[in-house]
Amino acid sequence: MFWSAALAADSTPRPHTPASLDEAQRTANDAAGWVEQNWSVWLGNGLRIILIIVIAVAMRSLIRRGITKLIARMNRTAQAVDGTALGSLLVNAERRRQRSEAIGSVLRSVASFLIMGTAALTVLSVLQINLAPLLASAGVAGVAIGFGARNLVTDFLSGVFMILEDQYGVGDEIDAGVAQGTVIEVGLRVTKLRGANGAIWYVRNGEVKRIGNLSQGWAMAEVDVTLRYDEDLDRARTVISAAGAAMAEDARWKEKIWEPVEVMGLDAVTLDSVVVRVQAKTMPGEAAAVARELRWRIKLALDAAGIRVAAPTAVVEDGAPAAADPAAAVAPPSALSNPTSPQAQATQPIPPAAPVPQGATLGK
Protein backbone atom coordinates (compact mmCIF):
# COMPACT_ATOMS: atom_id res chain seq x y z
CA MET A 1 0.00 0.00 0.00
CA PHE A 2 2.77 2.39 0.93
CA TRP A 3 4.80 1.65 -2.21
CA SER A 4 1.78 2.19 -4.42
CA ALA A 5 1.17 5.60 -2.92
CA ALA A 6 4.84 6.57 -3.37
CA LEU A 7 4.81 5.55 -7.01
CA ALA A 8 1.63 7.47 -7.62
CA ALA A 9 3.14 10.57 -6.07
CA ASP A 10 6.30 10.26 -8.22
CA SER A 11 4.29 9.80 -11.41
CA THR A 12 2.39 13.02 -10.84
CA PRO A 13 3.53 15.56 -13.53
CA ARG A 14 5.35 18.59 -12.18
CA PRO A 15 4.85 22.02 -13.67
CA HIS A 16 7.79 23.57 -15.69
CA THR A 17 9.11 26.81 -14.17
CA PRO A 18 11.04 28.78 -16.86
CA ALA A 19 13.59 31.38 -15.86
CA SER A 20 12.13 34.80 -15.51
CA LEU A 21 12.92 37.60 -17.93
CA ASP A 22 14.74 39.51 -15.23
CA GLU A 23 17.17 36.64 -14.56
CA ALA A 24 17.92 36.26 -18.28
CA GLN A 25 18.52 39.97 -18.63
CA ARG A 26 20.73 39.97 -15.57
CA THR A 27 22.81 37.07 -16.97
CA ALA A 28 23.20 38.79 -20.31
CA ASN A 29 24.27 42.00 -18.61
CA ASP A 30 26.86 40.12 -16.54
CA ALA A 31 28.28 38.42 -19.64
CA ALA A 32 28.42 41.68 -21.54
CA GLY A 33 30.12 43.36 -18.64
CA TRP A 34 32.66 40.56 -18.34
CA VAL A 35 33.42 40.75 -22.06
CA GLU A 36 33.69 44.53 -21.88
CA GLN A 37 36.11 44.30 -19.00
CA ASN A 38 38.35 41.66 -20.60
CA TRP A 39 38.25 42.41 -24.32
CA SER A 40 41.16 44.79 -24.02
CA VAL A 41 43.23 42.07 -22.30
CA TRP A 42 42.31 39.57 -24.99
CA LEU A 43 43.13 42.01 -27.73
CA GLY A 44 46.46 42.89 -26.15
CA ASN A 45 47.43 39.25 -25.62
CA GLY A 46 46.39 38.33 -29.16
CA LEU A 47 48.44 41.15 -30.64
CA ARG A 48 51.43 40.15 -28.50
CA ILE A 49 51.16 36.51 -29.60
CA ILE A 50 50.91 37.52 -33.26
CA LEU A 51 53.88 39.86 -32.87
CA ILE A 52 55.95 37.13 -31.18
CA ILE A 53 55.18 34.63 -33.95
CA VAL A 54 55.95 37.15 -36.70
CA ILE A 55 59.25 38.15 -35.11
CA ALA A 56 60.25 34.49 -34.56
CA VAL A 57 59.44 33.50 -38.15
CA ALA A 58 61.26 36.56 -39.53
CA MET A 59 64.35 35.93 -37.38
CA ARG A 60 64.39 32.25 -38.32
CA SER A 61 64.12 33.07 -42.02
CA LEU A 62 66.85 35.72 -41.88
CA ILE A 63 69.27 33.57 -39.91
CA ARG A 64 68.73 30.50 -42.11
CA ARG A 65 69.19 32.63 -45.23
CA GLY A 66 72.40 34.09 -43.82
CA ILE A 67 73.75 30.62 -43.04
CA THR A 68 72.83 29.41 -46.53
CA LYS A 69 74.63 32.35 -48.15
CA LEU A 70 77.70 31.73 -45.99
CA ILE A 71 77.78 28.05 -47.02
CA ALA A 72 77.33 29.00 -50.69
CA ARG A 73 80.23 31.45 -50.45
CA MET A 74 82.43 28.74 -48.93
CA ASN A 75 81.50 26.39 -51.77
CA ARG A 76 82.28 29.04 -54.40
CA THR A 77 85.69 29.62 -52.83
CA ALA A 78 86.43 25.89 -52.93
CA GLN A 79 85.32 25.65 -56.56
CA ALA A 80 87.45 28.65 -57.53
CA VAL A 81 90.68 26.99 -56.42
CA ASP A 82 89.70 23.49 -57.45
CA GLY A 83 91.67 22.30 -60.46
CA THR A 84 94.68 24.51 -59.74
CA ALA A 85 97.99 23.33 -58.29
CA LEU A 86 97.18 24.92 -54.93
CA GLY A 87 93.72 23.45 -54.95
CA SER A 88 94.98 19.96 -55.66
CA LEU A 89 97.31 20.17 -52.68
CA LEU A 90 95.24 21.94 -50.07
CA VAL A 91 91.58 21.93 -51.02
CA ASN A 92 89.21 19.24 -52.18
CA ALA A 93 85.98 20.73 -53.56
CA GLU A 94 83.79 17.78 -52.63
CA ARG A 95 85.32 17.59 -49.19
CA ARG A 96 84.77 21.30 -48.60
CA ARG A 97 81.23 21.09 -49.95
CA GLN A 98 80.18 18.20 -47.70
CA ARG A 99 81.87 19.72 -44.68
CA SER A 100 80.21 23.10 -45.24
CA GLU A 101 76.82 21.49 -45.88
CA ALA A 102 77.06 19.48 -42.67
CA ILE A 103 78.04 22.54 -40.64
CA GLY A 104 75.26 24.56 -42.28
CA SER A 105 72.69 21.88 -41.47
CA VAL A 106 73.75 21.83 -37.83
CA LEU A 107 73.68 25.63 -37.55
CA ARG A 108 70.26 25.90 -39.20
CA SER A 109 68.80 23.22 -36.94
CA VAL A 110 70.21 24.82 -33.79
CA ALA A 111 69.00 28.28 -34.82
CA SER A 112 65.48 27.02 -35.61
CA PHE A 113 65.26 25.11 -32.33
CA LEU A 114 66.38 28.05 -30.22
CA ILE A 115 64.22 30.66 -31.94
CA MET A 116 61.01 28.64 -32.18
CA GLY A 117 61.47 27.16 -28.70
CA THR A 118 61.90 30.60 -27.19
CA ALA A 119 58.86 31.87 -29.09
CA ALA A 120 56.71 28.96 -27.88
CA LEU A 121 57.69 29.54 -24.24
CA THR A 122 56.98 33.27 -24.61
CA VAL A 123 53.51 32.58 -26.02
CA LEU A 124 52.74 30.24 -23.13
CA SER A 125 53.84 32.88 -20.63
CA VAL A 126 51.56 35.45 -22.34
CA LEU A 127 48.66 33.03 -21.91
CA GLN A 128 49.58 32.87 -18.18
CA ILE A 129 50.26 29.14 -18.28
CA ASN A 130 52.49 27.87 -15.49
CA LEU A 131 55.68 26.72 -17.18
CA ALA A 132 57.24 25.03 -14.15
CA PRO A 133 55.45 21.65 -14.53
CA LEU A 134 56.02 21.76 -18.29
CA LEU A 135 59.74 22.41 -17.92
CA ALA A 136 60.03 19.72 -15.25
CA SER A 137 58.29 17.19 -17.47
CA ALA A 138 60.47 18.17 -20.40
CA GLY A 139 63.57 17.70 -18.26
CA VAL A 140 62.49 14.23 -17.15
CA ALA A 141 61.61 13.28 -20.73
CA GLY A 142 64.98 14.59 -21.93
CA VAL A 143 66.84 12.49 -19.36
CA ALA A 144 64.87 9.38 -20.36
CA ILE A 145 65.49 9.97 -24.05
CA GLY A 146 69.16 10.63 -23.34
CA PHE A 147 69.56 7.29 -21.57
CA GLY A 148 67.61 5.44 -24.25
CA ALA A 149 69.39 7.01 -27.22
CA ARG A 150 72.82 7.58 -25.72
CA ASN A 151 74.55 5.85 -28.63
CA LEU A 152 72.76 8.08 -31.12
CA VAL A 153 73.65 11.19 -29.12
CA THR A 154 77.28 10.04 -28.86
CA ASP A 155 77.47 9.46 -32.62
CA PHE A 156 75.94 12.86 -33.34
CA LEU A 157 78.22 14.81 -31.00
CA SER A 158 81.31 12.94 -32.24
CA GLY A 159 80.34 13.71 -35.84
CA VAL A 160 79.84 17.39 -35.07
CA PHE A 161 83.27 17.74 -33.49
CA MET A 162 84.96 15.71 -36.25
CA ILE A 163 83.49 18.04 -38.86
CA LEU A 164 84.20 21.24 -36.94
CA GLU A 165 87.81 20.20 -36.27
CA ASP A 166 88.23 18.99 -39.88
CA GLN A 167 89.82 15.74 -38.78
CA TYR A 168 89.18 14.18 -42.19
CA GLY A 169 87.11 14.75 -45.30
CA VAL A 170 86.02 13.26 -48.60
CA GLY A 171 88.96 11.78 -50.48
CA ASP A 172 91.18 11.28 -47.41
CA GLU A 173 92.80 7.94 -46.74
CA ILE A 174 92.19 7.24 -43.04
CA ASP A 175 92.65 4.48 -40.50
CA ALA A 176 89.67 4.60 -38.14
CA GLY A 177 90.70 1.58 -36.09
CA VAL A 178 87.60 -0.45 -36.92
CA ALA A 179 88.09 0.08 -40.68
CA GLN A 180 90.56 1.59 -43.12
CA GLY A 181 89.93 3.11 -46.53
CA THR A 182 89.10 6.23 -48.51
CA VAL A 183 86.42 8.56 -47.17
CA ILE A 184 83.55 8.89 -49.65
CA GLU A 185 80.96 10.54 -47.37
CA VAL A 186 81.03 12.29 -44.01
CA GLY A 187 77.82 12.48 -41.99
CA LEU A 188 76.82 13.55 -38.52
CA ARG A 189 76.10 9.95 -37.45
CA VAL A 190 78.18 7.69 -39.72
CA THR A 191 81.24 7.97 -41.96
CA LYS A 192 81.33 5.98 -45.20
CA LEU A 193 84.66 4.45 -46.25
CA ARG A 194 85.71 2.63 -49.41
CA GLY A 195 88.04 -0.24 -48.50
CA ALA A 196 91.01 -1.50 -50.50
CA ASN A 197 88.96 -4.41 -51.88
CA GLY A 198 86.07 -2.15 -52.88
CA ALA A 199 83.90 -2.81 -49.82
CA ILE A 200 81.98 0.13 -48.36
CA TRP A 201 82.28 0.46 -44.59
CA TYR A 202 79.73 2.38 -42.53
CA VAL A 203 81.54 3.47 -39.37
CA ARG A 204 79.57 5.05 -36.53
CA ASN A 205 81.27 8.23 -35.40
CA GLY A 206 80.83 7.30 -31.75
CA GLU A 207 82.85 4.09 -32.22
CA VAL A 208 85.91 5.90 -33.59
CA LYS A 209 88.46 6.24 -30.78
CA ARG A 210 91.40 7.29 -32.96
CA ILE A 211 91.89 8.60 -36.48
CA GLY A 212 95.00 8.15 -38.59
CA ASN A 213 94.77 10.51 -41.57
CA LEU A 214 97.17 9.48 -44.31
CA SER A 215 96.25 12.36 -46.63
CA GLN A 216 97.13 15.48 -44.64
CA GLY A 217 100.39 17.40 -44.88
CA TRP A 218 102.75 15.00 -46.63
CA ALA A 219 103.48 11.30 -46.96
CA MET A 220 106.65 9.20 -46.96
CA ALA A 221 107.34 6.49 -49.54
CA GLU A 222 109.73 3.82 -48.21
CA VAL A 223 111.43 1.12 -50.26
CA ASP A 224 113.66 -1.63 -48.86
CA VAL A 225 116.23 -3.01 -51.31
CA THR A 226 117.74 -6.36 -50.31
CA LEU A 227 121.23 -6.84 -51.80
CA ARG A 228 123.71 -9.66 -51.54
CA TYR A 229 126.19 -9.40 -48.73
CA ASP A 230 129.25 -9.12 -51.00
CA GLU A 231 127.94 -6.29 -53.22
CA ASP A 232 129.65 -2.86 -53.33
CA LEU A 233 127.41 -0.64 -51.21
CA ASP A 234 128.91 2.64 -52.44
CA ARG A 235 128.24 1.67 -56.04
CA ALA A 236 124.73 0.52 -55.10
CA ARG A 237 124.07 3.89 -53.40
CA THR A 238 125.14 5.72 -56.55
CA VAL A 239 122.91 3.61 -58.79
CA ILE A 240 119.88 3.93 -56.50
CA SER A 241 120.35 7.69 -56.12
CA ALA A 242 120.58 8.10 -59.90
CA ALA A 243 117.37 6.11 -60.38
CA GLY A 244 115.59 8.26 -57.79
CA ALA A 245 116.84 11.50 -59.35
CA ALA A 246 115.67 10.40 -62.80
CA MET A 247 112.24 9.60 -61.41
CA ALA A 248 112.00 12.97 -59.65
CA GLU A 249 112.70 14.74 -62.95
CA ASP A 250 110.02 12.80 -64.80
CA ALA A 251 106.99 14.96 -65.66
CA ARG A 252 104.58 12.32 -64.33
CA TRP A 253 106.18 12.26 -60.89
CA LYS A 254 107.74 15.70 -60.56
CA GLU A 255 104.81 17.24 -58.66
CA LYS A 256 104.24 14.15 -56.53
CA ILE A 257 107.81 13.92 -55.19
CA TRP A 258 108.45 16.94 -52.95
CA GLU A 259 112.04 16.20 -51.90
CA PRO A 260 114.93 14.32 -53.54
CA VAL A 261 114.96 10.56 -53.14
CA GLU A 262 117.36 9.77 -50.31
CA VAL A 263 119.26 6.58 -49.55
CA MET A 264 119.03 6.37 -45.77
CA GLY A 265 121.57 3.56 -45.34
CA LEU A 266 121.53 -0.01 -44.12
CA ASP A 267 118.36 -1.03 -42.34
CA ALA A 268 119.39 -4.65 -41.65
CA VAL A 269 122.45 -6.89 -42.06
CA THR A 270 122.30 -10.71 -42.17
CA LEU A 271 124.77 -13.48 -43.03
CA ASP A 272 123.89 -13.50 -46.73
CA SER A 273 122.16 -10.13 -47.42
CA VAL A 274 121.89 -6.46 -46.52
CA VAL A 275 118.80 -4.24 -46.63
CA VAL A 276 119.12 -0.68 -47.95
CA ARG A 277 116.36 1.77 -46.94
CA VAL A 278 115.27 4.36 -49.53
CA GLN A 279 112.83 7.19 -48.72
CA ALA A 280 111.04 9.90 -50.67
CA LYS A 281 108.79 12.66 -49.33
CA THR A 282 105.65 12.77 -51.46
CA MET A 283 102.30 14.45 -51.90
CA PRO A 284 99.61 13.20 -49.48
CA GLY A 285 97.97 10.02 -50.69
CA GLU A 286 100.67 9.28 -53.29
CA ALA A 287 103.14 7.35 -51.15
CA ALA A 288 102.03 3.90 -52.35
CA ALA A 289 102.15 4.82 -56.05
CA VAL A 290 105.56 6.51 -55.69
CA ALA A 291 106.94 3.51 -53.78
CA ARG A 292 105.80 1.07 -56.47
CA GLU A 293 107.30 3.15 -59.28
CA LEU A 294 110.52 3.73 -57.34
CA ARG A 295 110.86 0.03 -56.63
CA TRP A 296 110.40 -0.70 -60.36
CA ARG A 297 113.05 1.80 -61.43
CA ILE A 298 115.56 0.67 -58.80
CA LYS A 299 115.21 -2.94 -59.94
CA LEU A 300 115.85 -1.99 -63.57
CA ALA A 301 118.83 0.19 -62.60
CA LEU A 302 120.39 -2.56 -60.47
CA ASP A 303 119.99 -5.10 -63.26
CA ALA A 304 121.60 -2.73 -65.75
CA ALA A 305 124.54 -2.11 -63.38
CA GLY A 306 125.02 -5.84 -62.68
CA ILE A 307 124.26 -5.50 -58.98
CA ARG A 308 122.58 -8.64 -57.69
CA VAL A 309 119.80 -8.70 -55.19
CA ALA A 310 119.67 -11.35 -52.49
CA ALA A 311 117.98 -14.58 -53.53
CA PRO A 312 115.13 -15.87 -51.37
CA THR A 313 116.85 -19.28 -51.01
CA ALA A 314 120.44 -20.11 -50.21
CA VAL A 315 122.67 -20.80 -53.24
CA VAL A 316 126.24 -22.05 -53.66
CA GLU A 317 128.96 -20.10 -55.47
CA ASP A 318 128.46 -21.76 -58.87
CA GLY A 319 124.76 -20.85 -58.90
CA ALA A 320 123.41 -24.36 -58.29
CA PRO A 321 120.84 -24.76 -55.54
CA ALA A 322 122.17 -25.90 -52.21
CA ALA A 323 121.86 -29.57 -51.37
CA ALA A 324 118.93 -30.54 -49.26
CA ASP A 325 119.46 -31.37 -45.65
CA PRO A 326 120.04 -35.14 -45.47
CA ALA A 327 118.49 -35.30 -42.03
CA ALA A 328 115.21 -33.96 -43.43
CA ALA A 329 114.33 -37.40 -44.90
CA VAL A 330 115.12 -39.34 -41.71
CA ALA A 331 112.05 -40.50 -39.86
CA PRO A 332 111.81 -39.81 -36.14
CA PRO A 333 112.72 -42.69 -33.80
CA SER A 334 109.93 -45.14 -33.15
CA ALA A 335 109.36 -48.03 -30.80
CA LEU A 336 108.42 -50.19 -33.79
CA SER A 337 111.99 -50.06 -35.07
CA ASN A 338 113.12 -52.28 -32.17
CA PRO A 339 112.01 -55.90 -32.93
CA THR A 340 112.15 -56.85 -29.26
CA SER A 341 109.86 -54.05 -28.11
CA PRO A 342 106.30 -54.98 -27.08
CA GLN A 343 104.91 -52.65 -29.79
CA ALA A 344 106.92 -54.45 -32.52
CA GLN A 345 105.99 -57.92 -31.22
CA ALA A 346 102.33 -56.97 -31.11
CA THR A 347 102.41 -56.19 -34.85
CA GLN A 348 103.88 -59.60 -35.78
CA PRO A 349 101.37 -62.15 -37.16
CA ILE A 350 100.46 -65.11 -34.99
CA PRO A 351 102.48 -68.20 -36.20
CA PRO A 352 100.42 -71.26 -37.33
CA ALA A 353 100.13 -74.28 -35.04
CA ALA A 354 102.65 -77.15 -35.57
CA PRO A 355 101.16 -80.24 -37.35
CA VAL A 356 100.48 -83.32 -35.18
CA PRO A 357 102.45 -86.46 -36.37
CA GLN A 358 100.51 -89.62 -37.24
CA GLY A 359 100.14 -92.14 -34.46
CA ALA A 360 100.73 -89.55 -31.75
CA THR A 361 98.49 -89.77 -28.77
CA LEU A 362 96.92 -86.52 -27.55
CA GLY A 363 96.81 -85.89 -23.90
CA LYS A 364 93.74 -86.78 -21.92
PDB file of N, CA and C in Angstrom, residues 150-183:
ATOM      1  N   ARG A 150      71.484   7.052 -26.022  1.00  0.00           N
ATOM      2  CA  ARG A 150      72.817   7.581 -25.719  1.00  0.00           C
ATOM      3  C   ARG A 150      73.804   7.294 -26.844  1.00  0.00           C
ATOM      4  N   ASN A 151      73.655   6.142 -27.511  1.00  0.00           N
ATOM      5  CA  ASN A 151      74.552   5.846 -28.631  1.00  0.00           C
ATOM      6  C   ASN A 151      74.333   6.815 -29.785  1.00  0.00           C
ATOM      7  N   LEU A 152      73.064   7.132 -30.043  1.00  0.00           N
ATOM      8  CA  LEU A 152      72.764   8.082 -31.121  1.00  0.00           C
ATOM      9  C   LEU A 152      73.306   9.465 -30.789  1.00  0.00           C
ATOM     10  N   VAL A 153      73.137   9.880 -29.531  1.00  0.00           N
ATOM     11  CA  VAL A 153      73.652  11.187 -29.121  1.00  0.00           C
ATOM     12  C   VAL A 153      75.179  11.208 -29.202  1.00  0.00           C
ATOM     13  N   THR A 154      75.819  10.110 -28.783  1.00  0.00           N
ATOM     14  CA  THR A 154      77.280  10.038 -28.862  1.00  0.00           C
ATOM     15  C   THR A 154      77.771  10.122 -30.303  1.00  0.00           C
ATOM     16  N   ASP A 155      77.092   9.396 -31.206  1.00  0.00           N
ATOM     17  CA  ASP A 155      77.472   9.458 -32.625  1.00  0.00           C
ATOM     18  C   ASP A 155      77.308  10.868 -33.168  1.00  0.00           C
ATOM     19  N   PHE A 156      76.207  11.516 -32.821  1.00  0.00           N
ATOM     20  CA  PHE A 156      75.938  12.860 -33.338  1.00  0.00           C
ATOM     21  C   PHE A 156      76.975  13.860 -32.840  1.00  0.00           C
ATOM     22  N   LEU A 157      77.251  13.851 -31.547  1.00  0.00           N
ATOM     23  CA  LEU A 157      78.219  14.805 -30.999  1.00  0.00           C
ATOM     24  C   LEU A 157      79.617  14.542 -31.554  1.00  0.00           C
ATOM     25  N   SER A 158      79.994  13.261 -31.672  1.00  0.00           N
ATOM     26  CA  SER A 158      81.310  12.944 -32.240  1.00  0.00           C
ATOM     27  C   SER A 158      81.410  13.420 -33.678  1.00  0.00           C
ATOM     28  N   GLY A 159      80.326  13.235 -34.458  1.00  0.00           N
ATOM     29  CA  GLY A 159      80.337  13.706 -35.836  1.00  0.00           C
ATOM     30  C   GLY A 159      80.441  15.211 -35.944  1.00  0.00           C
ATOM     31  N   VAL A 160      79.766  15.921 -35.052  1.00  0.00           N
ATOM     32  CA  VAL A 160      79.840  17.392 -35.075  1.00  0.00           C
ATOM     33  C   VAL A 160      81.261  17.860 -34.817  1.00  0.00           C
ATOM     34  N   PHE A 161      81.907  17.309 -33.809  1.00  0.00           N
ATOM     35  CA  PHE A 161      83.267  17.745 -33.488  1.00  0.00           C
ATOM     36  C   PHE A 161      84.262  17.311 -34.560  1.00  0.00           C
ATOM     37  N   MET A 162      84.080  16.138 -35.161  1.00  0.00           N
ATOM     38  CA  MET A 162      84.962  15.713 -36.248  1.00  0.00           C
ATOM     39  C   MET A 162      84.886  16.669 -37.429  1.00  0.00           C
ATOM     40  N   ILE A 163      83.655  17.127 -37.734  1.00  0.00           N
ATOM     41  CA  ILE A 163      83.489  18.043 -38.865  1.00  0.00           C
ATOM     42  C   ILE A 163      84.030  19.427 -38.518  1.00  0.00           C
ATOM     43  N   LEU A 164      83.728  19.907 -37.323  1.00  0.00           N
ATOM     44  CA  LEU A 164      84.200  21.240 -36.936  1.00  0.00           C
ATOM     45  C   LEU A 164      85.721  21.295 -36.871  1.00  0.00           C
ATOM     46  N   GLU A 165      86.349  20.231 -36.376  1.00  0.00           N
ATOM     47  CA  GLU A 165      87.812  20.199 -36.274  1.00  0.00           C
ATOM     48  C   GLU A 165      88.488  19.782 -37.573  1.00  0.00           C
ATOM     49  N   ASP A 166      87.700  19.395 -38.573  1.00  0.00           N
ATOM     50  CA  ASP A 166      88.231  18.991 -39.878  1.00  0.00           C
ATOM     51  C   ASP A 166      89.276  17.890 -39.723  1.00  0.00           C
ATOM     52  N   GLN A 167      88.895  16.836 -38.985  1.00  0.00           N
ATOM     53  CA  GLN A 167      89.821  15.736 -38.779  1.00  0.00           C
ATOM     54  C   GLN A 167      90.059  14.947 -40.068  1.00  0.00           C
ATOM     55  N   TYR A 168      89.042  14.836 -40.893  1.00  0.00           N
ATOM     56  CA  TYR A 168      89.181  14.179 -42.189  1.00  0.00           C
ATOM     57  C   TYR A 168      88.037  14.656 -43.072  1.00  0.00           C
ATOM     58  N   GLY A 169      88.131  14.335 -44.351  1.00  0.00           N
ATOM     59  CA  GLY A 169      87.108  14.749 -45.305  1.00  0.00           C
ATOM     60  C   GLY A 169      87.051  13.797 -46.476  1.00  0.00           C
ATOM     61  N   VAL A 170      86.202  14.105 -47.426  1.00  0.00           N
ATOM     62  CA  VAL A 170      86.023  13.260 -48.601  1.00  0.00           C
ATOM     63  C   VAL A 170      87.330  13.195 -49.390  1.00  0.00           C
ATOM     64  N   GLY A 171      87.732  11.985 -49.732  1.00  0.00           N
ATOM     65  CA  GLY A 171      88.964  11.781 -50.476  1.00  0.00           C
ATOM     66  C   GLY A 171      90.171  11.453 -49.622  1.00  0.00           C
ATOM     67  N   ASP A 172      90.058  11.591 -48.295  1.00  0.00           N
ATOM     68  CA  ASP A 172      91.179  11.280 -47.409  1.00  0.00           C
ATOM     69  C   ASP A 172      91.291   9.778 -47.199  1.00  0.00           C
ATOM     70  N   GLU A 173      92.506   9.322 -47.097  1.00  0.00           N
ATOM     71  CA  GLU A 173      92.799   7.937 -46.738  1.00  0.00           C
ATOM     72  C   GLU A 173      93.010   7.894 -45.235  1.00  0.00           C
ATOM     73  N   ILE A 174      92.134   7.221 -44.496  1.00  0.00           N
ATOM     74  CA  ILE A 174      92.194   7.241 -43.042  1.00  0.00           C
ATOM     75  C   ILE A 174      92.191   5.818 -42.500  1.00  0.00           C
ATOM     76  N   ASP A 175      92.705   5.709 -41.283  1.00  0.00           N
ATOM     77  CA  ASP A 175      92.652   4.480 -40.501  1.00  0.00           C
ATOM     78  C   ASP A 175      91.828   4.792 -39.267  1.00  0.00           C
ATOM     79  N   ALA A 176      90.584   4.303 -39.244  1.00  0.00           N
ATOM     80  CA  ALA A 176      89.669   4.600 -38.139  1.00  0.00           C
ATOM     81  C   ALA A 176      89.700   3.538 -37.050  1.00  0.00           C
ATOM     82  N   GLY A 177      90.629   2.626 -37.095  1.00  0.00           N
ATOM     83  CA  GLY A 177      90.699   1.579 -36.089  1.00  0.00           C
ATOM     84  C   GLY A 177      89.820   0.397 -36.452  1.00  0.00           C
ATOM     85  N   VAL A 178      88.515   0.628 -36.562  1.00  0.00           N
ATOM     86  CA  VAL A 178      87.596  -0.451 -36.920  1.00  0.00           C
ATOM     87  C   VAL A 178      87.580  -0.707 -38.420  1.00  0.00           C
ATOM     88  N   ALA A 179      88.042   0.240 -39.223  1.00  0.00           N
ATOM     89  CA  ALA A 179      88.087   0.080 -40.682  1.00  0.00           C
ATOM     90  C   ALA A 179      89.103   1.054 -41.248  1.00  0.00           C
ATOM     91  N   GLN A 180      89.588   0.749 -42.443  1.00  0.00           N
ATOM     92  CA  GLN A 180      90.559   1.591 -43.120  1.00  0.00           C
ATOM     93  C   GLN A 180      90.176   1.697 -44.588  1.00  0.00           C
ATOM     94  N   GLY A 181      90.266   2.913 -45.130  1.00  0.00           N
ATOM     95  CA  GLY A 181      89.931   3.113 -46.526  1.00  0.00           C
ATOM     96  C   GLY A 181      89.853   4.584 -46.868  1.00  0.00           C
ATOM     97  N   THR A 182      89.248   4.867 -48.012  1.00  0.00           N
ATOM     98  CA  THR A 182      89.102   6.228 -48.510  1.00  0.00           C
ATOM     99  C   THR A 182      87.724   6.752 -48.142  1.00  0.00           C
ATOM    100  N   VAL A 183      87.680   7.955 -47.593  1.00  0.00           N
ATOM    101  CA  VAL A 183      86.419   8.559 -47.171  1.00  0.00           C
ATOM    102  C   VAL A 183      85.642   8.977 -48.414  1.00  0.00           C
TER     103      VAL A 183
END
